Tab-separated table of N, CA and C in Angstrom:
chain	number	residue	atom	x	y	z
A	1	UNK	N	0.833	-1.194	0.000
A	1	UNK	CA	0.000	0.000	0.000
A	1	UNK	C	0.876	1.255	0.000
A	2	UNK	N	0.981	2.208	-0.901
A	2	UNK	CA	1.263	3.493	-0.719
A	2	UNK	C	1.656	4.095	0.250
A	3	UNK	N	0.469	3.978	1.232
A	3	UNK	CA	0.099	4.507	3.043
A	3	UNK	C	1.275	4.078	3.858
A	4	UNK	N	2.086	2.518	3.430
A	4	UNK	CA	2.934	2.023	4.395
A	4	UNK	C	4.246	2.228	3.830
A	5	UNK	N	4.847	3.500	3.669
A	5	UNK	CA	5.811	3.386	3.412
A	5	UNK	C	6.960	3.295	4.315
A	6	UNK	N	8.244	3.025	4.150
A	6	UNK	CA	9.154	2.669	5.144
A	6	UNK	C	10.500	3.824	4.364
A	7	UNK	N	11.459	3.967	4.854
A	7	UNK	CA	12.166	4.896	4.723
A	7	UNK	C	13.556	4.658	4.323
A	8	UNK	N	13.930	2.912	4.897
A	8	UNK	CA	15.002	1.925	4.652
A	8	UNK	C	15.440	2.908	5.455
A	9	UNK	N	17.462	3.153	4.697
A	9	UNK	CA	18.516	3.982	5.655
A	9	UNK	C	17.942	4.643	6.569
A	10	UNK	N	17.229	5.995	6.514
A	10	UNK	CA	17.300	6.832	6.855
A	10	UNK	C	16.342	6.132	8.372
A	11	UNK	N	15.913	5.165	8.800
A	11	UNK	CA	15.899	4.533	10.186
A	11	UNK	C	17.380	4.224	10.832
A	12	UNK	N	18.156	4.011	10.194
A	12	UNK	CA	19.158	4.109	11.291
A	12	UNK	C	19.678	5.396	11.309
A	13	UNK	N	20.008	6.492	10.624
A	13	UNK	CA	20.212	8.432	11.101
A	13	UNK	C	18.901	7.966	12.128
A	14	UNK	N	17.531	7.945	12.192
A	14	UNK	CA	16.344	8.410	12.869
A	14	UNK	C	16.944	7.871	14.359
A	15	UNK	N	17.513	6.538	14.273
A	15	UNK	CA	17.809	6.131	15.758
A	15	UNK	C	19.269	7.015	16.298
A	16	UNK	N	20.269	7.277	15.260
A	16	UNK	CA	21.228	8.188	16.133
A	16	UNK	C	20.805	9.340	16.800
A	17	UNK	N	19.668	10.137	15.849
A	17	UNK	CA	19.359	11.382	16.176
A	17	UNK	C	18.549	11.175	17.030
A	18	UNK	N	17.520	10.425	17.120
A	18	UNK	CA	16.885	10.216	18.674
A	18	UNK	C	17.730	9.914	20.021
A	19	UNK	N	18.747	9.699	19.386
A	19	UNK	CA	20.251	9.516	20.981
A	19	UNK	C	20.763	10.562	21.148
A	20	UNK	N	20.791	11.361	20.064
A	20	UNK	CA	22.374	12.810	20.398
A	20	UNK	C	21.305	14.070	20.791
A	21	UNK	N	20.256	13.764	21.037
A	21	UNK	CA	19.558	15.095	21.805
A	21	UNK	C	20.025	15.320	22.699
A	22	UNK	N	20.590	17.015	22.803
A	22	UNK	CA	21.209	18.200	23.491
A	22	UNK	C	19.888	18.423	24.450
A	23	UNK	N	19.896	18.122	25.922
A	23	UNK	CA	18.733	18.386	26.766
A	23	UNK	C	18.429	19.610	27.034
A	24	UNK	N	19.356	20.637	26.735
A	24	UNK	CA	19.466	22.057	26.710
A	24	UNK	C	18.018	22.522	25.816
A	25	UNK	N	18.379	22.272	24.536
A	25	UNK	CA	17.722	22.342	23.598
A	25	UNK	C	16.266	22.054	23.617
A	26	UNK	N	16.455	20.610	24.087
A	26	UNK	CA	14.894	20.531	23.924
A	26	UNK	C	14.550	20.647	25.203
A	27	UNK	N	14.949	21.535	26.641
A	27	UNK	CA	14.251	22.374	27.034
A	27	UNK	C	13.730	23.349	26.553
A	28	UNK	N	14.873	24.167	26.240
A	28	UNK	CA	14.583	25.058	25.630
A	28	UNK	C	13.289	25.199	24.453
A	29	UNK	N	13.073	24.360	23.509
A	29	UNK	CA	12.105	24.041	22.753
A	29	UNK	C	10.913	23.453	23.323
A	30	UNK	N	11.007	22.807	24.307
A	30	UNK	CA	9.638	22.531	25.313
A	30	UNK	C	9.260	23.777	25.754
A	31	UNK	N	10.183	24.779	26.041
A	31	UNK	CA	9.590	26.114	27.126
A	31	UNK	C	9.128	26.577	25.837
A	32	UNK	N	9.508	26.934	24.974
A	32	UNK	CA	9.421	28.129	23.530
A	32	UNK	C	7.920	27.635	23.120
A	33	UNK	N	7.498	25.936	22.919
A	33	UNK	CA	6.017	25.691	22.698
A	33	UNK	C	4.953	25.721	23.331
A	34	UNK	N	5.497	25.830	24.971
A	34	UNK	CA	4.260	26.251	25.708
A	34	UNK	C	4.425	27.381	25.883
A	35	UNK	N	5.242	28.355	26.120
A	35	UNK	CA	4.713	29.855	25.791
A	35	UNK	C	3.957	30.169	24.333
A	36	UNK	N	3.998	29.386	23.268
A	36	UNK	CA	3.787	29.605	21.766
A	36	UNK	C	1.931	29.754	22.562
A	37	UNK	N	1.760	28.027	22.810
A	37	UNK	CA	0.558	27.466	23.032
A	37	UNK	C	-0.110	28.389	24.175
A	38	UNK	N	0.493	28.869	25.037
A	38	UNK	CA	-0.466	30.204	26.495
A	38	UNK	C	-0.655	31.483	25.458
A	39	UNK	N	0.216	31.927	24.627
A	39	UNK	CA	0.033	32.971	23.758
A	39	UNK	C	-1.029	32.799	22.704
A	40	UNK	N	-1.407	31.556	22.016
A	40	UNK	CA	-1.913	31.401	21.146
A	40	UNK	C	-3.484	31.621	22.034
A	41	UNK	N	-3.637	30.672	22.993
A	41	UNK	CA	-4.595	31.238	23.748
A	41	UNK	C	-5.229	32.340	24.798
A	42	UNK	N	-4.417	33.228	24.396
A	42	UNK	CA	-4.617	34.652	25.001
A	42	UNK	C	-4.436	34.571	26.636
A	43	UNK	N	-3.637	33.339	27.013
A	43	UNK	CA	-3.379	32.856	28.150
A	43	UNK	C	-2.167	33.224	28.958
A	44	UNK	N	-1.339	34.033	28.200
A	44	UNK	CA	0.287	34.297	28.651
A	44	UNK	C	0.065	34.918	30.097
A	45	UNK	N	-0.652	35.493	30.816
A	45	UNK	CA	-0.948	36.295	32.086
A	45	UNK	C	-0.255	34.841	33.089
A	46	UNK	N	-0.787	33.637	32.684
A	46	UNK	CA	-0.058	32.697	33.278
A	46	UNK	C	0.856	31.788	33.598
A	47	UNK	N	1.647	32.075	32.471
A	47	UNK	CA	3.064	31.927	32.326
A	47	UNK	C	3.756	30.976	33.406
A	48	UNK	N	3.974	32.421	33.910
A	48	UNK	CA	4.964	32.683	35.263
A	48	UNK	C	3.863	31.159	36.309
A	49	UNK	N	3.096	31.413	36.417
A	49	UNK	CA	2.350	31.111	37.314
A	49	UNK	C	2.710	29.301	36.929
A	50	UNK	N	2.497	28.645	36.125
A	50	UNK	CA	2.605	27.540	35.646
A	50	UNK	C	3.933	27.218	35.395
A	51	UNK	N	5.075	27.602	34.912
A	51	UNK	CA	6.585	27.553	35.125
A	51	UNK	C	6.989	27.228	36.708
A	52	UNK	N	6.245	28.338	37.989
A	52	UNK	CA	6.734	28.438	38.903
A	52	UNK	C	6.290	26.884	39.563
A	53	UNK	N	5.470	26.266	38.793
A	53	UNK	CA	4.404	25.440	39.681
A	53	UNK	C	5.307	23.800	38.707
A	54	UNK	N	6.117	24.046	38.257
A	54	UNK	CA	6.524	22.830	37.506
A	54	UNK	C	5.798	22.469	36.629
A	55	UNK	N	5.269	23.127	35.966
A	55	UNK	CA	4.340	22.747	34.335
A	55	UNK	C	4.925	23.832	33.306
A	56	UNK	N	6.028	24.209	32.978
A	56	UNK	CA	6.121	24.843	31.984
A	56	UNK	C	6.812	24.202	30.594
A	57	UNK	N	5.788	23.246	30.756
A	57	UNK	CA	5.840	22.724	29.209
A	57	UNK	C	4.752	21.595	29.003
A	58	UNK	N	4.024	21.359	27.923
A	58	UNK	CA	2.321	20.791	27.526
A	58	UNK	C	2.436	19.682	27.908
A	59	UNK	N	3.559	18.447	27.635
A	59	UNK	CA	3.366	17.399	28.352
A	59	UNK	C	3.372	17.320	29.600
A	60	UNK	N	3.781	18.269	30.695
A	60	UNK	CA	3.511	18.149	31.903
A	60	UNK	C	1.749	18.553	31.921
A	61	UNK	N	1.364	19.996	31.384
A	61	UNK	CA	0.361	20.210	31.459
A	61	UNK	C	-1.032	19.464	31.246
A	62	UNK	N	-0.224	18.212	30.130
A	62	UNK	CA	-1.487	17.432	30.447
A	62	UNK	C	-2.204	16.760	31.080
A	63	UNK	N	-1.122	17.079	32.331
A	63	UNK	CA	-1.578	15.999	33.621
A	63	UNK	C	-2.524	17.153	34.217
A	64	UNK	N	-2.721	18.409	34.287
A	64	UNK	CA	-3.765	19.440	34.971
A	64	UNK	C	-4.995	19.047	34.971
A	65	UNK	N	-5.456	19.272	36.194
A	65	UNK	CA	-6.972	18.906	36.422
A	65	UNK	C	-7.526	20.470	36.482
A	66	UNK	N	-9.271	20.291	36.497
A	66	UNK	CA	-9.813	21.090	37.277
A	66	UNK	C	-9.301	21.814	39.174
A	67	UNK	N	-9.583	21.297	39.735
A	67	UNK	CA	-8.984	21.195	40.927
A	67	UNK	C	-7.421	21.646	40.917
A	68	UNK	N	-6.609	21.798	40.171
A	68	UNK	CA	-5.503	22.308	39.965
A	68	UNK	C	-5.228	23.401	39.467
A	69	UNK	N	-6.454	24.075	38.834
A	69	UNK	CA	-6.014	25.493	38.146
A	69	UNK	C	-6.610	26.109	39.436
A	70	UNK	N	-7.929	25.575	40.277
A	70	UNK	CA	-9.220	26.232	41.098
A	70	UNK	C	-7.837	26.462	42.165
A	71	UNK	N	-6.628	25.908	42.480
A	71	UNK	CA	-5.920	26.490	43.775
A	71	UNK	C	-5.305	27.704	44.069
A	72	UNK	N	-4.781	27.878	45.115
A	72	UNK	CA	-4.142	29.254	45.516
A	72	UNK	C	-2.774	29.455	44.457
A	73	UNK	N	-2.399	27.839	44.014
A	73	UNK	CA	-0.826	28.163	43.443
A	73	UNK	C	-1.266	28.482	41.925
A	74	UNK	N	-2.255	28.236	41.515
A	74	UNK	CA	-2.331	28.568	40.185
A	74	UNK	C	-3.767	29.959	40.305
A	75	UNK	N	-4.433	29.901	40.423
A	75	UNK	CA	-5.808	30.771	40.830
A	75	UNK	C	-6.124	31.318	39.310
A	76	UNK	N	-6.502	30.289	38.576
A	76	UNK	CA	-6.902	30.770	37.264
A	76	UNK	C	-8.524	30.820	37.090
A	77	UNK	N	-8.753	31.612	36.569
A	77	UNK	CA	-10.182	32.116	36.870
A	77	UNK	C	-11.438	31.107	36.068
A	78	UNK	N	-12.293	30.622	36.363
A	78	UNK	CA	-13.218	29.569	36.014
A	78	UNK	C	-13.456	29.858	34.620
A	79	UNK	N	-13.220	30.630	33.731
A	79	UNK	CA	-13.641	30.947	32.395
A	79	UNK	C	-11.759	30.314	31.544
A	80	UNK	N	-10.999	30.947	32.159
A	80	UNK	CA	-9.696	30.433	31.666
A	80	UNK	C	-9.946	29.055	31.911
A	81	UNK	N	-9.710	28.280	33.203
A	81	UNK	CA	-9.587	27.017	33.361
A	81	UNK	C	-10.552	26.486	32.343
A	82	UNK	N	-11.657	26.603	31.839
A	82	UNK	CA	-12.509	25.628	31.215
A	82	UNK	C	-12.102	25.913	29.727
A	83	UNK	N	-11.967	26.743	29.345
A	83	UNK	CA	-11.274	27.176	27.987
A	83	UNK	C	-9.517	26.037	28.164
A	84	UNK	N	-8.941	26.351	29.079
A	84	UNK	CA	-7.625	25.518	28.766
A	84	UNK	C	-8.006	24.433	28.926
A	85	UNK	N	-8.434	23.559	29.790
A	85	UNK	CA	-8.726	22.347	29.984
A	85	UNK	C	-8.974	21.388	28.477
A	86	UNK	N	-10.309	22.597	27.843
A	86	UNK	CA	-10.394	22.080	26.602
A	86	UNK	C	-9.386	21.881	25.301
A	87	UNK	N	-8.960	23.046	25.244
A	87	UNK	CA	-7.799	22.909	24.925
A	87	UNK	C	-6.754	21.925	24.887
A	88	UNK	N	-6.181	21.409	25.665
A	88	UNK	CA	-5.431	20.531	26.579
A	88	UNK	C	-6.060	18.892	25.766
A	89	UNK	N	-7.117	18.933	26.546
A	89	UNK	CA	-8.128	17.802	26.058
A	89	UNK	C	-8.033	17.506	24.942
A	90	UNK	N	-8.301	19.179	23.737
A	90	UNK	CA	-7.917	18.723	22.028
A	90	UNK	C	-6.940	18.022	22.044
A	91	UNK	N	-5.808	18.934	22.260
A	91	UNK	CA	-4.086	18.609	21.951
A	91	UNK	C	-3.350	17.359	22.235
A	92	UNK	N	-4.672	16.675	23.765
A	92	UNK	CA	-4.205	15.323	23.849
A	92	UNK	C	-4.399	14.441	22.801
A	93	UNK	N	-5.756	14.899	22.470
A	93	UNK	CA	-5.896	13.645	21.650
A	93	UNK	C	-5.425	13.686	20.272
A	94	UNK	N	-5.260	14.768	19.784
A	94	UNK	CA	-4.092	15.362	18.274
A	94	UNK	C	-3.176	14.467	18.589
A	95	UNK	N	-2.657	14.731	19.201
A	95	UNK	CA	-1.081	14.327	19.733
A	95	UNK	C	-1.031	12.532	19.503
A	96	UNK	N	-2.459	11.907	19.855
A	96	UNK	CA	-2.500	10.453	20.074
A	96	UNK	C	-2.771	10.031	18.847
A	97	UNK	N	-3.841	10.867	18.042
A	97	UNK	CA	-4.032	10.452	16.597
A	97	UNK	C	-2.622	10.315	15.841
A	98	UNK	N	-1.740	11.423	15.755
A	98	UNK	CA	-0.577	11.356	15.409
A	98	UNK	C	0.665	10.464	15.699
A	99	UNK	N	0.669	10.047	16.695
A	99	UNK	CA	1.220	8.926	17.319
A	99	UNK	C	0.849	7.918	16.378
A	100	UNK	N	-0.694	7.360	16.718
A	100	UNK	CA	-0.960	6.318	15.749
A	100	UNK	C	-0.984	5.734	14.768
A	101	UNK	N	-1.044	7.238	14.157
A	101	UNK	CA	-0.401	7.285	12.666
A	101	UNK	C	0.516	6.781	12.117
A	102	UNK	N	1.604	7.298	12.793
A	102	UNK	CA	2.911	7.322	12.655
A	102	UNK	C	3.289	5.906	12.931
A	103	UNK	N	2.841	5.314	14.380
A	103	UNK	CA	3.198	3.623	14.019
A	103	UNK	C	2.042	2.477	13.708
A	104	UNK	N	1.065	3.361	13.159
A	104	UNK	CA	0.179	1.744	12.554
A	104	UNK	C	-0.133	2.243	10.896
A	105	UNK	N	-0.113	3.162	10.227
A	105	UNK	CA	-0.610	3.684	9.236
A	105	UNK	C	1.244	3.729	8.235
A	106	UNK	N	1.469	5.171	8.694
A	106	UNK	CA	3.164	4.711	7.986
A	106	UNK	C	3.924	3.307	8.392
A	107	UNK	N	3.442	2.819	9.810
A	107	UNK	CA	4.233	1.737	10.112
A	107	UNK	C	5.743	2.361	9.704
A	108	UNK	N	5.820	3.346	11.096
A	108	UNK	CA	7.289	2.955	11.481
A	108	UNK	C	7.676	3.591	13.013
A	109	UNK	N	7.401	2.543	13.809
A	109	UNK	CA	7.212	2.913	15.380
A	109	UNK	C	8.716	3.032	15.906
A	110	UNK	N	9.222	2.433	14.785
A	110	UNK	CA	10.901	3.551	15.048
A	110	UNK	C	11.108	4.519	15.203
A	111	UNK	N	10.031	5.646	14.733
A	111	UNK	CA	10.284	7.349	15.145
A	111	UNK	C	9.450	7.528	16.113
A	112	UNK	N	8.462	6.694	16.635
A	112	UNK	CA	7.658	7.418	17.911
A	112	UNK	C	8.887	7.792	19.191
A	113	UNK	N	9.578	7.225	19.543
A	113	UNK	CA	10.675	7.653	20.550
A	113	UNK	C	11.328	8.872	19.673
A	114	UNK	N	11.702	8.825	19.232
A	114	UNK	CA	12.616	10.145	18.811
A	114	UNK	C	11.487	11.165	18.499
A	115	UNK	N	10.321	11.045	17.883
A	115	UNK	CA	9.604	11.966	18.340
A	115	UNK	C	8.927	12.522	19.405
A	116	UNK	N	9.005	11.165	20.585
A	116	UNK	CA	8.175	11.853	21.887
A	116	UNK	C	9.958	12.605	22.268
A	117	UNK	N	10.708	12.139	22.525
A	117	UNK	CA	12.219	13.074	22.841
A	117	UNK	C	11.943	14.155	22.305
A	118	UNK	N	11.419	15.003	21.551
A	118	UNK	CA	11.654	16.191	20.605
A	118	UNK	C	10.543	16.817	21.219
A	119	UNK	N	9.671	15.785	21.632
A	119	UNK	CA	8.416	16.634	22.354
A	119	UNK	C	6.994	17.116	21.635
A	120	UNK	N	7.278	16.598	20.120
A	120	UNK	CA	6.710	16.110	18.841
A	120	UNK	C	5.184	15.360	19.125
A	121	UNK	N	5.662	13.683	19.857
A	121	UNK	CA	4.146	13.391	20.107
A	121	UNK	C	4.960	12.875	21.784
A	122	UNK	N	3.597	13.224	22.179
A	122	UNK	CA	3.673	12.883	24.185
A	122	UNK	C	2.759	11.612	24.299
């Protein structure tokens, strides 16, 4: 099928480069997409607030509950929280469609690790 294509060589570059990730970097690129993603949602006021709290970056954030924005350490106001939540909720499941994709459709679950490392799919 068309759909299943495979890539030959270029799976073994995919497995070096999933090893020589600079952790610098893809901090750095984890922080740069969740500020992208609080900005995109007119959400940046909370930044600070979610960095300080150990979530400043979406795969942590997807662990946020209700009950977690409603506290003193985050105090995000009931109209934000239900707007991000949803949000969140989309992006999880984007994120899973894409995953799936990637190892049952292309069939090649050789890049799901080097893409969850990149921060690509969570």
């Amino acid at each position: 099928k068309a759909s299943q294509m495979t890539l030959g060589n270029d799976d073994e570059k995919m497995k070096d480069y999933g090893n020589k990730n600079n952790e610098d970097e893809k901090v750095d690129l984890c922080l740069s997409i969740f500020k992208k993603f609080l900005s995109d949602l007119k959400l940046s006021k909370y930044e600070n607030v979610f960095i300080e709290n150990g979530y400043g970056d979406l795969e942590k954030m997807m662990y946020l509950e209700d009950e977690d924005l409603k506290s003193e350490e985050f105090g995000v106001k009931t109209s934000d929280r239900k707007y991000l939540l949803k949000k969140l909720e989309s992006l999880n499941k984007d994120h899973g469609k894409f995953k799936e994709w990637i190892e049952n459709v292309v069939k090649l679950p050789l890049y799901s690790q080097p893409l969850y490392n990149e921060g690509i799919v969570t």
